[in-house]
Structures are given as C-alpha cells and as structure tokens.
Tab-separated table of C-alpha atoms in Angstrom:
chain	number	residue	atom	x	y	z
N	1	UNK	CA	176.028	67.898	139.239
N	2	UNK	CA	177.680	68.506	136.227
N	3	UNK	CA	175.427	65.453	134.822
N	4	UNK	CA	172.285	67.199	136.075
N	5	UNK	CA	173.176	70.652	134.438
N	6	UNK	CA	173.632	68.591	131.001
N	7	UNK	CA	170.699	67.015	131.544
N	8	UNK	CA	168.522	70.242	132.199
N	9	UNK	CA	170.411	71.870	129.214
N	10	UNK	CA	169.381	68.859	126.902
N	11	UNK	CA	165.897	69.340	128.188
N	12	UNK	CA	165.921	73.107	127.708
N	13	UNK	CA	166.906	73.005	124.123
N	14	UNK	CA	164.549	69.796	123.352
N	15	UNK	CA	161.771	71.696	124.497
N	16	UNK	CA	162.808	74.882	122.523
N	17	UNK	CA	162.837	72.926	119.606
N	18	UNK	CA	159.368	71.486	120.327
N	19	UNK	CA	158.076	74.929	120.638
N	20	UNK	CA	159.813	76.764	117.610
N	21	UNK	CA	158.162	73.512	115.601
N	22	UNK	CA	155.049	74.065	116.814
N	23	UNK	CA	155.129	77.672	115.935
N	24	UNK	CA	156.634	77.333	112.745
N	25	UNK	CA	152.968	75.789	111.343
N	26	UNK	CA	151.698	76.737	108.101
N	27	UNK	CA	148.227	78.147	107.451
N	28	UNK	CA	146.140	75.565	105.562
N	29	UNK	CA	145.296	77.206	102.307
N	30	UNK	CA	141.770	76.741	100.621
N	31	UNK	CA	142.743	78.845	97.740
N	32	UNK	CA	145.458	81.373	96.596
N	33	UNK	CA	143.286	83.469	94.350
N	34	UNK	CA	144.163	87.165	93.699
N	35	UNK	CA	140.469	87.655	92.478
N	36	UNK	CA	137.595	89.338	94.783
N	37	UNK	CA	135.601	87.001	96.747
N	38	UNK	CA	132.736	86.977	99.039
N	39	UNK	CA	131.953	84.668	102.280
N	40	UNK	CA	128.709	84.678	104.303
N	41	UNK	CA	128.265	84.926	108.147
N	42	UNK	CA	125.319	83.460	109.988
N	43	UNK	CA	124.747	83.471	113.976
N	44	UNK	CA	122.692	81.450	115.880
N	45	UNK	CA	120.423	79.102	113.848
N	46	UNK	CA	119.183	77.332	116.896
N	47	UNK	CA	117.829	74.229	114.744
N	48	UNK	CA	115.449	72.291	117.232
N	49	UNK	CA	114.837	68.520	116.969
N	50	UNK	CA	112.327	67.493	115.696
N	51	UNK	CA	110.395	70.504	113.996
N	52	UNK	CA	113.423	72.149	112.594
N	53	UNK	CA	111.982	75.215	111.902
N	54	UNK	CA	115.403	77.255	111.520
N	55	UNK	CA	115.735	75.056	108.351
N	56	UNK	CA	113.302	77.415	106.354
N	57	UNK	CA	114.951	80.736	107.403
N	58	UNK	CA	118.342	79.344	106.229
N	59	UNK	CA	117.181	77.973	102.819
N	60	UNK	CA	115.865	81.472	102.535
N	61	UNK	CA	119.005	82.735	102.873
N	62	UNK	CA	120.487	80.393	100.878
N	63	UNK	CA	118.266	81.517	97.773
N	64	UNK	CA	118.858	85.275	98.589
N	65	UNK	CA	122.716	85.195	98.342
N	66	UNK	CA	122.300	83.545	95.116
N	67	UNK	CA	122.300	87.184	93.694
N	68	UNK	CA	125.391	88.611	95.350
N	69	UNK	CA	128.489	88.619	93.325
N	70	UNK	CA	131.105	87.681	93.441
N	71	UNK	CA	129.116	84.352	94.474
N	72	UNK	CA	129.933	83.261	98.089
N	73	UNK	CA	132.663	80.969	98.494
N	74	UNK	CA	131.793	79.662	101.844
N	75	UNK	CA	129.980	80.302	104.771
N	76	UNK	CA	131.212	81.198	108.333
N	77	UNK	CA	128.737	80.228	111.411
N	78	UNK	CA	129.430	81.756	114.631
N	79	UNK	CA	127.986	78.899	116.899
N	80	UNK	CA	124.740	77.566	118.523
N	81	UNK	CA	124.198	75.798	115.446
N	82	UNK	CA	121.480	73.699	117.197
N	83	UNK	CA	119.420	74.201	120.576
N	84	UNK	CA	119.838	71.236	122.363
N	85	UNK	CA	123.491	69.716	121.182
N	86	UNK	CA	122.165	66.217	120.419
N	87	UNK	CA	123.901	64.081	117.866
N	88	UNK	CA	120.693	64.195	115.581
N	89	UNK	CA	120.567	67.862	115.541
N	90	UNK	CA	124.113	68.655	114.864
N	91	UNK	CA	124.403	65.716	112.076
N	92	UNK	CA	121.038	67.249	110.275
N	93	UNK	CA	121.758	70.813	110.528
N	94	UNK	CA	125.555	70.511	108.933
N	95	UNK	CA	124.041	68.181	106.094
N	96	UNK	CA	121.059	70.872	105.980
N	97	UNK	CA	123.345	74.067	106.078
N	98	UNK	CA	125.464	72.226	102.873
N	99	UNK	CA	121.845	71.851	101.102
N	100	UNK	CA	120.802	75.473	101.600
N	101	UNK	CA	124.077	76.851	100.538
N	102	UNK	CA	126.033	74.583	98.527
N	103	UNK	CA	128.853	75.528	100.119
N	104	UNK	CA	131.581	74.379	102.654
N	105	UNK	CA	130.651	75.658	106.206
N	106	UNK	CA	133.063	76.411	108.819
N	107	UNK	CA	131.812	76.208	112.575
N	108	UNK	CA	132.767	78.437	116.001
N	109	UNK	CA	131.418	76.159	118.565
N	110	UNK	CA	128.706	77.979	120.566
N	111	UNK	CA	127.335	76.735	123.896
N	112	UNK	CA	124.026	74.892	122.905
N	113	UNK	CA	126.506	72.561	120.552
N	114	UNK	CA	127.828	70.365	122.876
N	115	UNK	CA	131.699	69.019	123.576
N	116	UNK	CA	131.582	65.272	122.732
N	117	UNK	CA	128.852	65.013	120.037
N	118	UNK	CA	130.510	68.192	118.392
N	119	UNK	CA	133.810	66.573	118.279
N	120	UNK	CA	132.274	63.677	117.066
N	121	UNK	CA	130.071	64.989	114.337
N	122	UNK	CA	131.300	68.565	113.392
N	123	UNK	CA	134.955	68.128	113.727
N	124	UNK	CA	135.376	65.291	110.984
N	125	UNK	CA	133.687	67.367	108.597
N	126	UNK	CA	135.834	70.685	109.099
N	127	UNK	CA	138.962	68.721	109.262
N	128	UNK	CA	137.855	67.077	105.479
N	129	UNK	CA	137.365	70.537	104.558
N	130	UNK	CA	140.616	72.080	105.691
N	131	UNK	CA	142.664	68.875	104.591
N	132	UNK	CA	144.128	68.354	107.776
N	133	UNK	CA	143.634	66.523	110.767
N	134	UNK	CA	141.662	68.623	113.732
N	135	UNK	CA	141.964	67.612	117.421
N	136	UNK	CA	140.772	70.852	118.848
N	137	UNK	CA	137.780	73.077	118.693
N	138	UNK	CA	139.962	75.824	117.112
N	139	UNK	CA	141.758	76.385	113.683
N	140	UNK	CA	142.783	78.612	111.182
N	141	UNK	CA	143.366	78.550	107.322
N	142	UNK	CA	144.003	81.257	104.386
N	143	UNK	CA	141.535	81.946	101.351
N	144	UNK	CA	142.829	84.614	98.932
N	145	UNK	CA	144.535	87.598	100.773
N	146	UNK	CA	142.865	86.750	104.040
N	147	UNK	CA	143.492	84.559	107.134
N	148	UNK	CA	140.066	82.972	108.945
N	149	UNK	CA	140.600	81.921	112.692
N	150	UNK	CA	137.795	80.016	114.475
N	151	UNK	CA	137.578	79.958	118.084
N	152	UNK	CA	136.001	77.844	120.890
N	153	UNK	CA	133.543	79.692	123.198
N	154	UNK	CA	134.779	77.456	126.114
N	155	UNK	CA	138.032	75.966	125.507
N	156	UNK	CA	139.666	73.613	127.653
N	157	UNK	CA	142.913	76.143	128.509
N	158	UNK	CA	142.071	79.842	127.534
N	159	UNK	CA	145.735	80.232	127.647
N	160	UNK	CA	146.384	77.539	124.843
N	161	UNK	CA	143.673	78.797	122.821
N	162	UNK	CA	144.985	82.740	122.938
N	163	UNK	CA	148.514	81.403	122.197
N	164	UNK	CA	147.109	79.786	119.182
N	165	UNK	CA	145.217	82.972	117.995
N	166	UNK	CA	148.351	85.125	118.562
N	167	UNK	CA	150.608	82.282	116.133
N	168	UNK	CA	147.892	82.495	113.732
N	169	UNK	CA	148.320	86.144	113.832
N	170	UNK	CA	151.744	86.088	113.698
N	171	UNK	CA	151.899	83.645	110.890
N	172	UNK	CA	149.228	85.743	108.756
N	173	UNK	CA	151.420	88.870	109.496
N	174	UNK	CA	154.454	87.045	108.146
N	175	UNK	CA	152.721	85.412	104.760
N	176	UNK	CA	153.097	87.404	101.645
N	177	UNK	CA	150.252	88.347	100.069
N	178	UNK	CA	147.661	88.185	103.325
N	179	UNK	CA	146.094	91.803	103.682
N	180	UNK	CA	142.979	90.971	105.883
N	181	UNK	CA	142.264	88.790	109.147
N	182	UNK	CA	138.709	87.747	110.101
N	183	UNK	CA	138.374	86.131	113.483
N	184	UNK	CA	135.032	84.165	114.558
N	185	UNK	CA	133.909	83.077	117.910
N	186	UNK	CA	130.431	82.608	119.677
N	187	UNK	CA	130.773	84.834	122.430
N	188	UNK	CA	131.339	88.535	121.896
N	189	UNK	CA	134.627	90.094	123.401
N	190	UNK	CA	132.302	92.612	124.856
N	191	UNK	CA	128.147	93.314	125.404
N	192	UNK	CA	127.007	96.097	123.704
N	193	UNK	CA	123.292	95.883	124.309
N	194	UNK	CA	122.649	92.744	126.551
N	195	UNK	CA	123.903	93.202	130.030
N	196	UNK	CA	126.506	90.098	131.263
N	197	UNK	CA	126.020	88.062	127.976
N	198	UNK	CA	129.916	87.500	127.504
N	199	UNK	CA	132.620	85.364	129.377
N	200	UNK	CA	134.733	88.094	130.968
N	201	UNK	CA	138.219	85.472	130.951
N	202	UNK	CA	137.335	84.543	127.570
N	203	UNK	CA	137.174	87.855	126.350
N	204	UNK	CA	140.208	89.388	128.500
N	205	UNK	CA	142.469	86.197	126.915
N	206	UNK	CA	141.208	87.246	123.549
N	207	UNK	CA	141.655	90.789	123.879
N	208	UNK	CA	145.282	90.438	125.297
N	209	UNK	CA	145.938	89.361	121.709
N	210	UNK	CA	143.969	91.667	119.747
N	211	UNK	CA	145.402	94.406	121.516
N	212	UNK	CA	148.795	93.548	120.207
N	213	UNK	CA	147.617	92.501	116.638
N	214	UNK	CA	144.498	94.070	115.602
N	215	UNK	CA	142.589	92.289	113.181
N	216	UNK	CA	139.838	93.444	110.402
N	217	UNK	CA	136.840	92.049	112.273
N	218	UNK	CA	135.801	89.902	115.399
N	219	UNK	CA	132.499	88.243	114.158
N	220	UNK	CA	130.584	86.500	116.903
N	221	UNK	CA	127.006	85.749	117.994
N	222	UNK	CA	125.197	84.503	121.326
N	223	UNK	CA	123.436	88.089	122.100
N	224	UNK	CA	120.624	87.190	119.581
N	225	UNK	CA	120.913	90.607	118.276
N	226	UNK	CA	122.681	92.229	115.484
N	227	UNK	CA	125.408	94.961	116.471
N	228	UNK	CA	128.056	96.610	114.731
N	229	UNK	CA	130.596	98.358	116.630
N	230	UNK	CA	133.908	99.996	116.712
N	231	UNK	CA	135.500	100.268	119.953
N	232	UNK	CA	138.428	102.227	121.250
N	233	UNK	CA	140.677	100.059	123.721
N	234	UNK	CA	144.179	101.599	125.068
N	235	UNK	CA	144.851	103.297	121.732
N	236	UNK	CA	143.747	100.334	119.447
N	237	UNK	CA	139.935	100.475	117.500
N	238	UNK	CA	138.627	96.833	117.343
N	239	UNK	CA	135.696	95.899	114.968
N	240	UNK	CA	133.025	93.516	116.627
N	241	UNK	CA	130.216	92.371	114.247
N	242	UNK	CA	127.551	90.556	115.875
N	243	UNK	CA	124.618	88.536	114.084
N	244	UNK	CA	121.701	86.132	114.459
N	245	UNK	CA	120.164	84.191	111.783
N	246	UNK	CA	116.775	85.589	112.236
N	247	UNK	CA	114.981	88.490	114.252
N	248	UNK	CA	111.764	88.125	115.595
N	249	UNK	CA	108.732	90.614	114.992
N	250	UNK	CA	107.411	92.461	111.786
N	251	UNK	CA	110.263	94.848	111.347
N	252	UNK	CA	113.816	95.360	112.347
N	253	UNK	CA	113.841	97.265	115.817
N	254	UNK	CA	116.913	99.895	115.927
N	255	UNK	CA	118.665	99.483	119.078
N	256	UNK	CA	118.304	103.232	119.874
N	257	UNK	CA	114.506	102.664	120.153
N	258	UNK	CA	114.455	100.256	122.786
N	259	UNK	CA	117.970	99.810	124.436
N	260	UNK	CA	120.773	101.667	125.775
N	261	UNK	CA	124.302	101.269	124.750
N	262	UNK	CA	126.702	99.678	127.544
N	263	UNK	CA	129.800	100.885	126.166
N	264	UNK	CA	131.058	104.334	127.610
N	265	UNK	CA	130.236	106.727	124.993
N	266	UNK	CA	134.103	108.011	124.604
N	267	UNK	CA	135.148	104.823	123.645
N	268	UNK	CA	132.468	104.140	120.767
N	269	UNK	CA	133.710	105.157	117.380
N	270	UNK	CA	130.922	103.673	115.227
N	271	UNK	CA	127.983	101.500	116.304
N	272	UNK	CA	124.366	100.515	115.002
N	273	UNK	CA	122.425	97.323	115.554
N	274	UNK	CA	118.665	95.995	115.689
N	275	UNK	CA	117.653	94.404	119.030
N	276	UNK	CA	115.358	90.983	119.249
N	277	UNK	CA	112.083	92.218	120.007
N	278	UNK	CA	110.577	91.104	123.570
N	279	UNK	CA	107.166	92.523	124.285
N	280	UNK	CA	106.075	92.510	127.908
N	281	UNK	CA	105.056	89.336	129.644
N	282	UNK	CA	105.948	87.333	126.615
N	283	UNK	CA	107.711	84.098	127.168
N	284	UNK	CA	110.839	83.002	125.242
N	285	UNK	CA	109.057	80.257	123.791
N	286	UNK	CA	106.680	83.102	122.301
N	287	UNK	CA	109.189	85.055	121.130
N	288	UNK	CA	110.629	82.070	119.333
N	289	UNK	CA	107.530	81.296	117.738
N	290	UNK	CA	106.861	84.481	116.401
N	291	UNK	CA	107.221	85.807	112.873
N	292	UNK	CA	110.919	85.757	112.479
N	293	UNK	CA	112.944	87.511	109.976
N	294	UNK	CA	116.208	85.794	108.368
N	295	UNK	CA	118.999	87.858	108.389
N	296	UNK	CA	123.030	87.273	107.274
N	297	UNK	CA	126.047	89.332	106.694
N	298	UNK	CA	127.686	88.815	103.227
N	299	UNK	CA	131.193	89.827	103.087
N	300	UNK	CA	132.947	90.853	99.487
N	301	UNK	CA	136.959	91.156	100.033
N	302	UNK	CA	138.552	93.205	96.878
N	303	UNK	CA	141.933	93.630	97.453
N	304	UNK	CA	142.294	96.227	100.065
N	305	UNK	CA	138.679	96.944	100.436
N	306	UNK	CA	136.116	94.927	102.430
N	307	UNK	CA	132.512	95.734	101.708
N	308	UNK	CA	129.912	94.287	104.204
N	309	UNK	CA	125.991	93.793	103.288
N	310	UNK	CA	123.460	92.916	106.106
N	311	UNK	CA	120.789	91.184	103.871
N	312	UNK	CA	117.583	89.545	104.667
N	313	UNK	CA	115.401	87.500	102.275
N	314	UNK	CA	112.814	89.531	100.621
N	315	UNK	CA	114.467	92.985	101.388
N	316	UNK	CA	117.942	92.047	99.925
N	317	UNK	CA	120.532	94.575	101.519
N	318	UNK	CA	119.389	96.275	104.626
N	319	UNK	CA	122.376	98.098	105.502
N	320	UNK	CA	126.087	98.395	103.590
N	321	UNK	CA	129.453	99.571	105.195
N	322	UNK	CA	133.070	99.404	103.995
N	323	UNK	CA	136.592	99.779	104.908
N	324	UNK	CA	139.954	99.780	103.617
N	325	UNK	CA	141.677	100.292	106.958
N	326	UNK	CA	140.445	98.034	109.622
N	327	UNK	CA	138.236	99.773	111.947
N	328	UNK	CA	137.468	102.751	109.756
N	329	UNK	CA	134.081	102.030	108.760
N	330	UNK	CA	132.036	103.816	106.110
N	331	UNK	CA	128.241	103.518	105.919
N	332	UNK	CA	127.229	102.849	101.982
N	333	UNK	CA	123.609	102.227	103.058
N	334	UNK	CA	121.087	103.174	105.997
N	335	UNK	CA	117.505	102.875	106.172
N	336	UNK	CA	115.524	105.688	107.099
N	337	UNK	CA	114.252	105.073	110.547
N	338	UNK	CA	110.536	103.874	110.612
N	339	UNK	CA	109.761	105.741	114.105
N	340	UNK	CA	111.612	109.317	114.056
N	341	UNK	CA	108.507	110.890	114.075
N	342	UNK	CA	108.214	114.337	115.405
N	343	UNK	CA	105.676	114.724	118.139
N	344	UNK	CA	103.878	118.054	118.980
N	345	UNK	CA	101.931	118.666	122.167
N	346	UNK	CA	98.524	118.710	119.887
N	347	UNK	CA	99.518	115.254	119.151
N	348	UNK	CA	100.325	114.287	122.877
N	349	UNK	CA	96.746	115.481	123.550
N	350	UNK	CA	95.181	113.396	121.160
N	351	UNK	CA	97.247	110.033	122.681
N	352	UNK	CA	94.950	107.367	123.057
N	353	UNK	CA	97.184	105.095	125.036
N	354	UNK	CA	100.664	105.333	126.877
N	355	UNK	CA	103.200	103.122	129.011
N	356	UNK	CA	106.421	103.085	130.612
N	357	UNK	CA	108.660	100.458	129.180
N	358	UNK	CA	111.751	99.170	131.132
N	359	UNK	CA	114.005	95.866	131.458
N	360	UNK	CA	114.355	95.134	134.978
N	361	UNK	CA	116.720	93.028	137.123
N	362	UNK	CA	115.307	91.416	140.198
N	363	UNK	CA	115.356	88.257	142.612
N	364	UNK	CA	111.876	88.709	143.845
N	365	UNK	CA	108.636	90.517	143.412
N	366	UNK	CA	107.686	94.166	145.006
N	367	UNK	CA	105.296	96.517	144.423
N	368	UNK	CA	106.362	99.894	142.780
N	369	UNK	CA	104.616	103.267	141.743
N	370	UNK	CA	105.181	105.481	138.684
N	371	UNK	CA	105.263	109.041	139.098
N	372	UNK	CA	104.939	111.128	135.946
N	373	UNK	CA	105.999	114.923	135.963
N	374	UNK	CA	105.218	114.923	139.776
N	375	UNK	CA	101.793	113.032	139.605
N	376	UNK	CA	101.204	109.637	140.797
N	377	UNK	CA	99.631	107.737	137.728
N	378	UNK	CA	99.824	104.132	138.441
N	379	UNK	CA	101.028	101.160	140.451
N	380	UNK	CA	102.240	97.961	139.313
N	381	UNK	CA	104.523	94.980	140.231
N	382	UNK	CA	108.153	93.967	139.610
N	383	UNK	CA	108.786	90.481	138.572
N	384	UNK	CA	111.443	88.506	139.309
N	385	UNK	CA	113.728	87.835	136.357
N	386	UNK	CA	116.088	84.789	135.405
N	387	UNK	CA	119.532	86.198	135.441
N	388	UNK	CA	120.663	85.770	132.298
N	389	UNK	CA	117.648	87.679	131.452
N	390	UNK	CA	118.391	90.555	133.537
N	391	UNK	CA	117.915	94.010	131.754
N	392	UNK	CA	116.533	92.435	128.397
N	393	UNK	CA	113.004	91.144	128.873
N	394	UNK	CA	110.702	94.130	128.652
N	395	UNK	CA	108.102	94.948	131.516
N	396	UNK	CA	105.508	98.003	131.598
N	397	UNK	CA	103.573	100.090	133.528
N	398	UNK	CA	100.335	100.915	131.512
N	399	UNK	CA	99.276	104.981	132.062
N	400	UNK	CA	95.829	105.111	132.506
N	401	UNK	CA	93.463	106.805	130.038
N	402	UNK	CA	92.498	109.331	132.652
N	403	UNK	CA	96.094	110.161	133.503
N	404	UNK	CA	97.530	110.817	130.122
N	405	UNK	CA	97.263	114.514	130.350
N	406	UNK	CA	100.606	114.111	132.414
N	407	UNK	CA	102.443	113.183	129.507
N	408	UNK	CA	104.640	116.253	128.067
N	409	UNK	CA	107.158	116.559	125.433
N	410	UNK	CA	110.399	116.197	128.019
N	411	UNK	CA	108.840	114.049	130.608
N	412	UNK	CA	110.491	113.610	134.599
N	413	UNK	CA	109.820	109.965	135.312
N	414	UNK	CA	109.956	108.630	139.125
N	415	UNK	CA	109.417	104.917	140.335
N	416	UNK	CA	108.496	104.950	144.325
N	417	UNK	CA	109.170	101.673	146.262
N	418	UNK	CA	107.193	101.428	149.291
N	419	UNK	CA	107.725	97.761	150.126
N	420	UNK	CA	111.841	98.135	150.048
N	421	UNK	CA	111.970	95.621	147.240
N	422	UNK	CA	115.650	94.982	145.644
N	423	UNK	CA	115.492	95.610	142.297
N	424	UNK	CA	117.275	97.516	139.357
N	425	UNK	CA	115.496	98.981	136.099
N	426	UNK	CA	117.429	99.687	132.724
N	427	UNK	CA	116.152	100.623	128.853
N	428	UNK	CA	113.642	103.009	130.349
N	429	UNK	CA	111.290	104.714	127.810
N	430	UNK	CA	107.726	105.899	127.528
N	431	UNK	CA	105.600	104.589	124.565
N	432	UNK	CA	102.527	106.399	123.381
N	433	UNK	CA	100.124	105.476	120.555
N	434	UNK	CA	98.569	108.415	118.390
N	435	UNK	CA	95.232	108.992	117.459
N	436	UNK	CA	96.459	107.424	113.657
N	437	UNK	CA	97.537	103.840	115.316
N	438	UNK	CA	101.209	104.878	115.196
N	439	UNK	CA	103.688	104.360	118.196
N	440	UNK	CA	106.458	106.851	119.120
N	441	UNK	CA	109.090	106.379	121.406
N	442	UNK	CA	110.956	108.536	123.938
N	443	UNK	CA	114.578	108.338	123.835
N	444	UNK	CA	115.931	105.461	125.958
N	445	UNK	CA	117.581	106.376	129.348
N	446	UNK	CA	121.514	105.853	129.096
N	447	UNK	CA	121.173	105.005	133.131
N	448	UNK	CA	120.380	101.883	135.049
N	449	UNK	CA	118.322	102.808	138.416
N	450	UNK	CA	119.056	100.612	141.278
N	451	UNK	CA	116.253	100.480	144.406
N	452	UNK	CA	119.085	100.097	147.131
N	453	UNK	CA	123.231	100.681	147.295
N	454	UNK	CA	125.405	97.539	146.596
N	455	UNK	CA	126.005	97.163	150.170
N	456	UNK	CA	122.568	97.287	151.142
N	457	UNK	CA	121.549	94.517	148.086
N	458	UNK	CA	124.346	92.278	149.526
N	459	UNK	CA	123.225	92.397	152.985
N	460	UNK	CA	119.830	91.772	152.092
N	461	UNK	CA	120.290	88.917	149.771
N	462	UNK	CA	120.602	85.213	150.796
N	463	UNK	CA	123.844	83.726	150.985
N	464	UNK	CA	125.320	82.356	147.384
N	465	UNK	CA	122.487	84.858	145.788
N	466	UNK	CA	123.909	87.585	143.674
N	467	UNK	CA	122.393	91.054	144.287
N	468	UNK	CA	119.861	91.618	141.515
N	469	UNK	CA	121.721	93.352	138.702
N	470	UNK	CA	124.773	94.572	140.470
N	471	UNK	CA	127.515	92.159	138.725
N	472	UNK	CA	126.077	92.874	135.288
N	473	UNK	CA	125.538	96.659	135.108
N	474	UNK	CA	128.645	99.092	134.046
N	475	UNK	CA	129.547	101.106	136.333
N	476	UNK	CA	129.188	104.372	134.395
N	477	UNK	CA	125.414	103.734	133.937
N	478	UNK	CA	124.750	102.946	137.742
N	479	UNK	CA	122.226	105.450	139.790
N	480	UNK	CA	121.542	103.916	142.855
N	481	UNK	CA	119.415	105.534	145.997
N	482	UNK	CA	119.001	103.940	149.331
N	483	UNK	CA	116.391	101.086	149.986
N	484	UNK	CA	113.080	102.321	150.227
N	485	UNK	CA	113.770	106.005	148.618
N	486	UNK	CA	112.270	107.064	145.300
N	487	UNK	CA	114.367	106.138	141.997
N	488	UNK	CA	114.947	108.908	139.437
N	489	UNK	CA	114.227	111.103	138.086
N	490	UNK	CA	114.174	109.704	134.856
N	491	UNK	CA	114.267	112.221	131.994
N	492	UNK	CA	112.743	110.857	128.545
N	493	UNK	CA	112.192	113.075	125.927
N	494	UNK	CA	110.007	112.683	122.535
N	495	UNK	CA	111.255	113.511	119.202
N	496	UNK	CA	110.660	117.177	118.099
N	497	UNK	CA	110.487	118.860	115.207
C-alpha cells in the first residue's frame, strides 16, 4: 500500500511538471517592432478548380492595399481558402495569395479546406513562416505589441483547443509589451443575420474563455456576409468582425434593408453590415457567377489605437472605425444609405410594381395567400429550402398591378395557409418600384412567423426530420400560430419624410 501511494505521488508530480512545462511555452515572435503596423484580413476566398475565378478578385485587393500606410506586414485568412478542399486547389491558392500580396499568409482552417490535404499542404507553409513545428491546426504568434491566435473550425478536441486559447491569452497577458489580442476562426461565435450558420459546441468552448479573457476582436467568416458587431455577454462586451472576400451585386446591400438582426436588441452595443444578395429563385451557382465586388479589412495598430478600414478595389475605404479600448468602437467613416428614400402617398400611387420579399424555412411545398391591408391580393407557393439555406434565400409574392392601390405607408400583411403547410418565414419586407425606376423597401420585420406550434411541427414531421425552422430561429423572434391559421399581422412601414 505504501509503495502504491509513493507511485501515485510520483505520477502526480510527474504529470504536474509536464503540465507546467506545456503551459510555460512562449509565443513565437515574428517582429518586436514598436512602430505602427498593418495587417489585412480576408474571408472565404473559395478558389474553385479549374477556373479559379476568385484569383482576379484577390489580385485586385493585392493592388488596392498598396496605398495603405503603413504598408501591410502580413495577411490573415479566416478559412474556406478553396471550395472542394483538394490538393491542387490548396497548393494553387497558397501560391496565388502570396503572389497577389507578396506578404506572409496566415490561415484559420475552414470547413471547405479539408483535413488531410490541409495538413499536408498548408501547415508546412505556416510552420516555416512561424519558425516552429506545427502538429495541430491552431497556433499563435506575436507581432509588435499584439498577439495573434488562429483556431480550427472543427478541432479534434474542443477542450484541447479552448485550453490552448486560454493558455495563449494568459501568456499574452504576462508578456511585457503586448497590448492587443486578435483571434481568428472560420466559424462565428454567433450568427447575426444568417440563422444557424455556426457550431454551438465550438462557440461555447471559445466563449467560455473569451468571457474570462476578453480580446480586441474575433475575426471570422463562413456566413458570406460582412458584419461588425459588439455584443454584451455576462457583463463582458465581445467584438466580432465577419468578412467575405467578395459580395455579389452592383452595390453593397446594407443588412438593415434586407435582413433582421438575430441578436436580442438589448445585447447589441454596436452593429453594421452588408449581406450577400440572393434574388428570388436565383440558384447558388448564379449568385456565385454574378458580378462580384472584392473587399477586405485593413487593420492598423498604432500603440493603444486600432484603426479598421473596410476596403473595396475601385472604392477605397468604404467604412472605417477605431478603438483604443476593446469593444468601444467609434465610427470614422460611414457611407450614406442609397435607398433611404422618403416615401409619400403620392409616390405610392405612382408605383409601377411591388412585391413581398421573405426568406422561408420549409420541408415541403405549400400554397399560401397574401392579404395586404385587409384585401386578398395574391397567391403563391412556398418552396422547400435546404436546411443550411433556411431564412436566407429570398422568395417573393408579386403584387398584381391591379392591387397596387392597396399599398399604404404603414402596411399590415397577413399570410393565409389553406393547405395547412408547415413552414416559417423571416426577413419579410415590401419592395416597390417607383415611377422613376428606383426601388424602395419597407423596414424588415424583426419577427419570424411560423405556420404551426412547435409541437404540431414535430408531430407532423417524419422521424429524423427537423421541424422546419424551429431549431434555427432565435426564441425571442418566434411568432407562431396553430396549423392552418393566418400568420401575422406583419407590420411593414416605408420610410417617411
């Protein structure tokens, strides 16, 4: 028994020493400069073999940032380098990114980047730039007065990665001269306008650390939109900056024009963003092939101050903000809204077209009717939606020209469900075309409207099939009726003078 206790005591001391040694690591240092420096952040480049159309957009950003001062020191990419995750794509993109920027590239692995080929193709390049070996897809380094931490969207162990994050943040806090910490991951900590597009287990594993050790900013991608927000969580404010390398459409679409914010209003301290444009019935390939606008973040670190520019080639700085204390963001440049056109009753009477736009979640087709300000004006069919596109792809109900007289500055919309279909709709708004061709939209409804109770949806859904929308919708946004009842009213107002 005494011998056993001695062996147990020895083992405890031995593993304790191992733990102490593991936690006593130092951050690899790329530069100890005390001068201001700049880094670039890209998201979701999605190079696709063999046409590799993304290369032109990336090279345009490489040319654009040449005007940034001080000149960028390196590029941070938040994952989904490629589309299919094969070796040819990854080898090409790493080479092409370097040729476009002529800067070191650091990457947080995305869900399209593969596992084995990523380790074979990307990790050796990262290890060379860090001057150390890499056996995991997460790592950290120091540059000037800042610590940079890169995480994996799907590590072999959430616990192992969150412990690494905590160790890195503790080490940064102990290291003289480090004033800022930036974290990079493919998946967001929370979705802002794209319901369900994150991994709750990963998010909670990281938030359990970030609530104790707040950082300057958490950079991410995955949702294919640009959103900057500060969220209050348990008396801590956390800044999340989401980006994508390209937006579709002729202009950047502000989220307030087309999408409802998924976060509770009392948790938002700061928020703006631009959404990917999905016209009704457009296929994903059509969206990817449409006119696209390149964009990236340029971050200038100057002592305590951090200045962030959101840039697009040909436009320069679209938006700019800064902070000296984490989570206390201050706008320096905000563009004027292109669609905040005040509407009058006279303008409504001259409207040439109108439609109700919304984003559904549905497993099956179902007929619905549109009632506008008490008048039945149109019928259509709700189409099934792939789960990962729920509440994201637009569908529409066109209002016939003969019914345009039903429009008001403040509108009450109802949706009938005569076939007792199971569905939900979010992001509802009215859009009219004015006599001069301009399009004007109402506010976006902050609610998601369900055609049944959750119990009815579960009872009617086949075994193993998620009830449409219920797993994805934030509870504070849900407004449900009993199956077959009329949905609404949905109150939609045009901007007035």
